[in-house]
Short mmCIF file of C-alpha atoms in Angstrom, two decimals:
data_model
loop_
_atom_site.label_atom_id
_atom_site.label_comp_id
_atom_site.label_asym_id
_atom_site.label_seq_id
_atom_site.Cartn_x
_atom_site.Cartn_y
_atom_site.Cartn_z
CA UNK A 1085 29.67 3.51 4.47
CA UNK A 1086 26.75 5.33 2.82
CA UNK A 1087 23.19 4.93 4.69
CA UNK A 1088 19.68 6.32 3.84
CA UNK A 1089 16.67 6.19 6.21
CA UNK A 1090 12.79 5.56 4.35
CA UNK A 1091 9.29 5.64 5.37
CA UNK A 1092 7.25 3.11 3.47
CA UNK A 1093 3.67 3.81 3.62
CA UNK A 1094 0.42 1.76 3.47
CA UNK A 1095 -2.24 2.18 1.06
CA UNK A 1096 -6.03 1.81 1.16
CA UNK A 1097 -8.14 0.95 -2.05
CA UNK A 1098 -11.02 3.75 -2.26
CA UNK A 1099 -12.41 1.83 -4.76
CA UNK A 1100 -11.94 -1.54 -6.41
CA UNK A 1101 -13.50 -3.31 -9.48
CA UNK A 1102 -12.52 -6.08 -11.50
CA UNK A 1103 -13.11 -5.69 -15.48
CA UNK A 1104 -12.15 -8.94 -16.71
CA UNK A 1105 -9.07 -10.83 -17.52
CA UNK A 1106 -6.08 -10.65 -20.07
CA UNK A 1107 -5.13 -13.47 -22.39
CA UNK A 1108 -2.44 -14.64 -20.08
CA UNK A 1109 -5.38 -15.06 -17.52
CA UNK A 1110 -4.25 -11.97 -15.13
CA UNK A 1111 -7.16 -9.89 -13.62
CA UNK A 1112 -8.02 -6.33 -15.03
CA UNK A 1113 -8.58 -3.96 -12.59
CA UNK A 1114 -10.11 -0.31 -12.40
CA UNK A 1115 -9.52 0.99 -8.54
CA UNK A 1116 -8.36 4.25 -6.79
CA UNK A 1117 -5.39 3.90 -4.71
CA UNK A 1118 -4.92 6.22 -1.61
CA UNK A 1119 -1.60 6.46 0.32
CA UNK A 1120 -1.86 6.55 4.11
CA UNK A 1121 0.43 7.93 6.75
CA UNK A 1122 0.75 4.67 8.93
CA UNK A 1123 4.38 3.26 7.30
CA UNK A 1124 7.19 1.13 8.14
CA UNK A 1125 10.65 2.31 8.46
CA UNK A 1126 13.39 1.19 6.09
CA UNK A 1127 17.22 1.63 6.91
CA UNK A 1128 19.77 1.12 3.89
CA UNK A 1129 23.36 1.05 4.61
CA UNK A 1130 25.64 0.39 1.45
CA UNK A 1131 29.71 0.00 1.79
CA UNK A 1132 31.67 -0.30 -1.40
CA UNK A 1133 34.14 -3.12 -1.55
CA UNK A 1134 35.81 -5.37 -4.04
CA UNK A 1135 33.89 -8.52 -2.46
CA UNK A 1136 31.16 -10.18 -4.59
CA UNK A 1137 27.55 -8.38 -3.86
CA UNK A 1138 26.07 -9.28 -0.61
CA UNK A 1139 22.47 -8.39 0.83
CA UNK A 1140 21.54 -8.57 4.35
CA UNK A 1141 18.34 -8.20 5.69
CA UNK A 1142 17.07 -7.72 9.41
CA UNK A 1143 13.41 -7.19 10.57
CA UNK A 1144 11.73 -6.55 13.78
CA UNK A 1145 9.19 -9.52 13.22
CA UNK A 1146 10.77 -12.95 13.64
CA UNK A 1147 8.13 -14.84 11.20
CA UNK A 1148 8.98 -12.72 8.16
CA UNK A 1149 11.71 -13.82 5.43
CA UNK A 1150 15.15 -12.56 5.12
CA UNK A 1151 15.89 -13.98 1.76
CA UNK A 1152 14.65 -13.95 -1.76
CA UNK A 1153 11.00 -14.72 -0.21
CA UNK A 1154 11.03 -11.18 1.19
CA UNK A 1155 9.96 -8.33 -1.56
CA UNK A 1156 12.59 -6.13 -0.19
CA UNK A 1157 15.66 -8.59 -0.67
CA UNK A 1158 13.90 -9.13 -4.00
CA UNK A 1159 13.67 -5.47 -4.69
CA UNK A 1160 17.91 -5.32 -4.22
CA UNK A 1161 18.62 -8.09 -6.65
CA UNK A 1162 16.16 -6.48 -9.35
CA UNK A 1163 18.19 -2.95 -8.65
CA UNK A 1164 21.42 -4.84 -8.94
CA UNK A 1165 20.25 -5.12 -12.47
CA UNK A 1166 19.64 -1.75 -13.43
CA UNK A 1167 22.13 0.16 -15.87
CA UNK A 1168 24.74 1.70 -13.50
CA UNK A 1169 24.39 -0.30 -10.69
CA UNK A 1170 27.38 -1.63 -8.89
CA UNK A 1171 28.34 -5.04 -9.22
CA UNK A 1172 30.02 -5.67 -5.71
CA UNK A 1173 29.75 -4.23 -2.12
CA UNK A 1174 27.80 -5.00 0.68
CA UNK A 1175 24.12 -3.92 1.34
CA UNK A 1176 22.37 -4.07 4.91
CA UNK A 1177 18.64 -3.48 4.96
CA UNK A 1178 16.70 -3.22 8.00
CA UNK A 1179 12.75 -3.07 8.30
CA UNK A 1180 11.07 -1.89 11.04
CA UNK A 1181 7.52 -3.48 10.53
CA UNK A 1182 4.49 -1.48 11.65
CA UNK A 1183 1.73 -2.03 8.73
CA UNK A 1184 0.20 -5.38 9.61
CA UNK A 1185 1.44 -8.22 7.22
CA UNK A 1186 -0.83 -9.70 4.53
CA UNK A 1187 -3.35 -7.29 5.21
CA UNK A 1188 -4.30 -5.59 2.21
CA UNK A 1189 -2.40 -2.43 2.61
CA UNK A 1190 0.79 -3.20 0.59
CA UNK A 1191 3.43 -3.36 3.65
CA UNK A 1192 5.50 -5.87 1.42
CA UNK A 1193 5.17 -3.61 -1.57
CA UNK A 1194 6.05 -0.62 0.30
CA UNK A 1195 9.31 -2.37 1.47
CA UNK A 1196 10.17 -3.20 -1.78
CA UNK A 1197 9.76 0.40 -3.00
CA UNK A 1198 11.79 1.78 -0.24
CA UNK A 1199 14.48 -0.28 -1.29
CA UNK A 1200 14.07 0.75 -4.84
CA UNK A 1201 14.23 4.17 -4.03
CA UNK A 1202 16.98 4.08 -1.44
CA UNK A 1203 19.38 2.17 -4.05
CA UNK A 1204 18.54 4.79 -6.71
CA UNK A 1205 19.70 7.36 -4.11
CA UNK A 1206 22.82 5.53 -2.83
CA UNK A 1207 24.04 4.52 -6.06
CA UNK A 1208 23.06 7.90 -7.82
CA UNK A 1209 21.49 5.99 -10.57
CA UNK A 1210 19.05 9.46 -10.85
CA UNK A 1211 16.49 7.33 -12.22
CA UNK A 1212 12.63 9.28 -12.52
CA UNK A 1213 9.72 7.86 -10.80
CA UNK A 1214 8.56 6.73 -14.11
CA UNK A 1215 11.61 4.57 -14.55
CA UNK A 1216 11.55 3.25 -11.00
CA UNK A 1217 8.03 2.27 -11.41
CA UNK A 1218 8.78 0.28 -14.63
CA UNK A 1219 11.43 -1.48 -12.69
CA UNK A 1220 9.24 -1.97 -9.54
CA UNK A 1221 6.54 -3.42 -11.69
CA UNK A 1222 8.42 -6.76 -12.26
CA UNK A 1223 7.98 -7.49 -8.08
CA UNK A 1224 4.36 -6.73 -7.71
CA UNK A 1225 1.14 -4.51 -9.10
CA UNK A 1226 1.08 -2.48 -5.83
CA UNK A 1227 4.63 -1.50 -5.87
CA UNK A 1228 4.73 1.22 -8.72
CA UNK A 1229 1.94 2.86 -6.64
CA UNK A 1230 3.99 2.53 -3.65
CA UNK A 1231 6.99 4.42 -5.49
CA UNK A 1232 4.85 7.03 -6.62
CA UNK A 1233 3.37 7.98 -2.99
CA UNK A 1234 7.17 7.74 -1.21
CA UNK A 1235 8.36 9.85 -4.07
CA UNK A 1236 5.81 12.70 -3.09
CA UNK A 1237 5.72 12.06 0.80
CA UNK A 1238 9.07 10.87 1.96
CA UNK A 1239 11.16 13.64 3.95
CA UNK A 1240 14.05 12.19 2.05
CA UNK A 1241 13.14 11.92 -1.36
CA UNK A 1242 10.76 15.04 -1.74
CA UNK A 1243 13.20 17.48 -2.82
CA UNK A 1244 14.40 15.11 -5.46
CA UNK A 1245 11.31 14.45 -7.05
CA UNK A 1246 10.05 17.50 -7.06
CA UNK A 1247 8.18 18.66 -10.15
CA UNK A 1248 7.98 14.87 -11.26
CA UNK A 1249 4.41 14.61 -12.48
CA UNK A 1250 4.20 10.97 -11.20
CA UNK A 1251 5.13 11.93 -7.47
CA UNK A 1252 1.60 11.41 -6.05
CA UNK A 1253 -0.59 10.42 -3.01
CA UNK A 1254 -3.57 9.18 -4.86
CA UNK A 1255 -3.64 7.44 -8.48
CA UNK A 1256 -6.34 5.71 -10.56
CA UNK A 1257 -4.93 2.23 -11.43
CA UNK A 1258 -6.24 0.24 -14.65
CA UNK A 1259 -4.84 -2.43 -16.65
CA UNK A 1260 -3.64 -5.32 -13.98
CA UNK A 1261 -3.02 -2.63 -11.70
CA UNK A 1262 0.62 -0.98 -12.79
CA UNK A 1263 -1.09 1.69 -15.43
CA UNK A 1264 -1.21 4.42 -13.12
CA UNK A 1265 -2.96 8.27 -13.18
CA UNK A 1266 -2.28 10.44 -10.56
CA UNK A 1267 -5.44 11.98 -9.30
CA UNK A 1268 -6.53 14.27 -6.52
CA UNK A 1269 -6.64 12.64 -3.27
CA UNK A 1270 -8.61 12.46 -0.13
CA UNK A 1271 -8.05 14.33 3.04
CA UNK A 1272 -9.33 12.35 5.84
CA UNK A 1273 -8.51 10.95 9.42
CA UNK A 1274 -9.15 6.74 9.49
CA UNK A 1275 -9.26 3.83 11.84
CA UNK A 1276 -7.98 0.56 10.22
CA UNK A 1277 -8.78 -2.75 11.74
CA UNK A 1278 -7.05 -5.81 10.70
CA UNK A 1279 -8.62 -9.25 12.04
CA UNK A 1280 -6.29 -12.10 13.50
CA UNK A 1281 -6.32 -14.05 10.08
CA UNK A 1282 -4.97 -13.79 6.59
CA UNK A 1283 -6.55 -13.95 3.36
CA UNK A 1284 -5.16 -14.95 0.37
CA UNK A 1285 -5.26 -12.24 -2.81
CA UNK A 1286 -4.77 -14.99 -5.21
CA UNK A 1287 -7.40 -16.98 -3.59
CA UNK A 1288 -10.19 -14.28 -3.75
CA UNK A 1289 -9.11 -13.12 -7.07
CA UNK A 1290 -9.76 -16.72 -8.60
CA UNK A 1291 -12.92 -16.69 -6.50
CA UNK A 1292 -14.41 -13.65 -7.53
CA UNK A 1293 -15.00 -15.01 -11.22
CA UNK A 1294 -17.65 -17.00 -9.83
CA UNK A 1295 -19.44 -14.39 -7.71
CA UNK A 1296 -22.62 -12.29 -8.72
CA UNK A 1297 -21.24 -8.63 -8.71
CA UNK A 1298 -24.40 -6.71 -7.50
CA UNK A 1299 -22.78 -3.04 -7.37
CA UNK A 1300 -19.73 -1.70 -8.89
CA UNK A 1301 -17.85 1.45 -8.17
CA UNK A 1302 -18.70 4.33 -10.38
CA UNK A 1303 -15.03 5.84 -11.07
CA UNK A 1304 -15.78 9.16 -12.83
CA UNK A 1305 -18.25 10.07 -10.02
CA UNK A 1306 -15.59 9.29 -6.97
CA UNK A 1307 -12.84 10.81 -8.93
CA UNK A 1308 -15.31 13.99 -9.37
CA UNK A 1309 -16.06 13.75 -5.52
CA UNK A 1310 -12.22 13.73 -4.72
CA UNK A 1311 -12.00 16.91 -7.09
CA UNK A 1312 -15.06 18.77 -5.41
CA UNK A 1313 -14.34 17.23 -1.79
CA UNK A 1314 -18.03 15.74 -2.15
CA UNK A 1315 -17.69 13.73 0.65
CA UNK A 1316 -21.37 12.17 0.18
CA UNK A 1317 -20.74 11.11 -3.50
CA UNK A 1318 -17.58 9.55 -2.60
CA UNK A 1319 -19.20 7.39 0.03
CA UNK A 1320 -21.57 6.20 -2.23
CA UNK A 1321 -18.95 5.15 -4.68
CA UNK A 1322 -16.48 3.69 -2.05
CA UNK A 1323 -17.00 0.20 -3.27
CA UNK A 1324 -14.77 -2.77 -3.21
CA UNK A 1325 -16.13 -5.85 -5.54
CA UNK A 1326 -13.68 -8.13 -3.66
CA UNK A 1327 -16.08 -8.07 -0.48
CA UNK A 1328 -18.39 -10.28 -2.39
CA UNK A 1329 -15.94 -13.13 -2.09
CA UNK A 1330 -14.20 -12.28 1.11
CA UNK A 1331 -17.32 -11.21 3.20
CA UNK A 1332 -18.87 -14.29 2.50
CA UNK A 1333 -15.78 -16.54 3.19
CA UNK A 1334 -14.43 -15.07 6.30
CA UNK A 1335 -17.15 -13.91 8.75
CA UNK A 1336 -14.94 -12.26 10.75
CA UNK A 1337 -14.37 -9.67 8.24
CA UNK A 1338 -17.82 -9.28 7.84
CA UNK A 1339 -18.14 -8.66 11.60
CA UNK A 1340 -15.36 -6.05 11.42
CA UNK A 1341 -17.00 -4.19 8.77
CA UNK A 1342 -20.42 -4.07 10.16
CA UNK A 1343 -18.80 -3.22 13.56
CA UNK A 1344 -17.19 0.03 12.01
CA UNK A 1345 -20.04 0.85 10.17
CA UNK A 1346 -21.90 1.12 13.42
CA UNK A 1347 -19.33 3.47 14.82
CA UNK A 1348 -18.47 5.46 11.72
CA UNK A 1349 -21.95 6.37 11.05
CA UNK A 1350 -22.26 8.22 7.62
CA UNK A 1351 -18.74 8.04 6.73
CA UNK A 1352 -17.53 5.54 4.61
CA UNK A 1353 -16.27 1.91 5.48
CA UNK A 1354 -14.76 -0.43 3.17
CA UNK A 1355 -12.42 -3.24 3.10
CA UNK A 1356 -9.16 -2.65 1.59
CA UNK A 1357 -7.47 -4.75 -1.44
CA UNK A 1358 -8.43 -8.37 -0.92
CA UNK A 1359 -8.64 -8.01 2.96
CA UNK A 1360 -8.81 -8.74 5.62
CA UNK A 1361 -8.02 -4.98 6.72
CA UNK A 1362 -11.41 -2.92 6.88
CA UNK A 1363 -10.85 0.89 7.37
CA UNK A 1364 -13.45 3.78 7.97
CA UNK A 1365 -13.08 7.33 7.56
CA UNK A 1366 -13.34 9.97 10.56
CA UNK A 1367 -14.27 13.43 11.07
CA UNK A 1368 -11.58 14.14 13.21
CA UNK A 1369 -8.69 12.82 14.94
CA UNK A 1370 -10.39 12.48 18.40
CA UNK A 1371 -13.09 10.31 17.16
CA UNK A 1372 -10.55 8.18 15.09
CA UNK A 1373 -8.94 7.64 18.40
CA UNK A 1374 -12.12 6.68 20.25
CA UNK A 1375 -13.04 4.11 17.50
CA UNK A 1376 -9.69 2.94 17.53
CA UNK A 1377 -9.69 1.88 20.97
CA UNK A 1378 -13.19 0.14 20.61
CA UNK A 1379 -11.85 -1.85 17.54
CA UNK A 1380 -8.72 -2.85 19.75
CA UNK A 1381 -10.96 -4.77 21.89
CA UNK A 1382 -12.23 -6.61 18.73
CA UNK A 1383 -8.86 -6.58 16.59
CA UNK A 1384 -5.68 -6.14 18.33
CA UNK A 1385 -4.13 -4.71 15.17
CA UNK A 1386 -6.25 -1.57 14.70
CA UNK A 1387 -4.83 1.90 14.15
CA UNK A 1388 -5.72 5.59 13.81
CA UNK A 1389 -3.86 7.41 11.01
CA UNK A 1390 -4.84 9.55 8.04
CA UNK A 1391 -4.22 9.85 4.38
CA UNK A 1392 -1.24 11.54 3.18
CA UNK A 1393 -1.95 14.84 0.95
#
C-alpha cells in the first residue's frame, strides 16, 4: 500500500471585481487570491488490486458528504480518467477539516486539489502544475489556484515542483477565475472570523448583477503595492464588490466586518469570496491572537493565522 499526507491550504481574496458575463452566463472576474496557512489535512492510501476501482472517503465532520457530492471524491474520479491512471485498485481518502465549511475560503476546493496532487504522486503520472490545473478546472474555479498554492507550500510536494513557474502563493485570476498569473504575495498575520451562517455563492453572484457598485479595486495599484510592500496602497485597493450584496442581505456579516475594523485599525479588513468569512490584517502574531480571542466571543469559528510566502 502506498500513502501520502498533504496539507490543503485555504485562501483569501485580497480583491474581487466582477467584470461582466460570458455568453454562457458565467461571471467574468478579476481578483487577487492569496494562500493562507490555515489548512485541512488529507491522507491518501492507495492499494493496487485486480478488483474494480473503489473509493472510500472519511472525514471528521459528520455532516459532510462522503460520496460523489464531495469535491475530494469527484477529484479522484476525475483523475481516474487521466491518461496512465490505473483502472483497478482501492483508494482511501481521510480528510481532517479545520477550514470552516461554506466560508469563502476554498476549503472544499483545497481538498479536491490535494487529492489531485496526491494521486499524481501515488500513480507516478508526473503531471506539471499546468496540467494539474487544467484537470482541476473541471471541479470548480478555485481548484486551480489551490493546486498552484499546494505545489509551492506543501512539504511533500515542494521538491517535486521546484522550478515550476506556476507553483506560487498568490495569483491574479481573470476570466471565469481559472486564468491565473503568479504574482508577489502578501506577508501578513491574519484573523479570520466566520459568522454562524452559510452564504450561497450562486445567490451572491446572481444578486450582484442588480446591485450598484460604487467602488471597484484598482488591480494594477494593488499588484504594485504588493511588489513594493506598500501596505497603505494595498489596503485602499482591498475591495470585494460582492460585499455590496452579501453585507446588505446578511446583517451578521456586516456586523462582523465592522467589529473587525474597530479592532484592526488602519489594517485592511475584507470579506473573502462571496462570504460569510471576514478577514483582517494584523501587524503581529500577538495582536492577531488578541483580536481572535475577542472575535471568538462573537463567532466561534474565528482563527488567527498568516499568509504563506
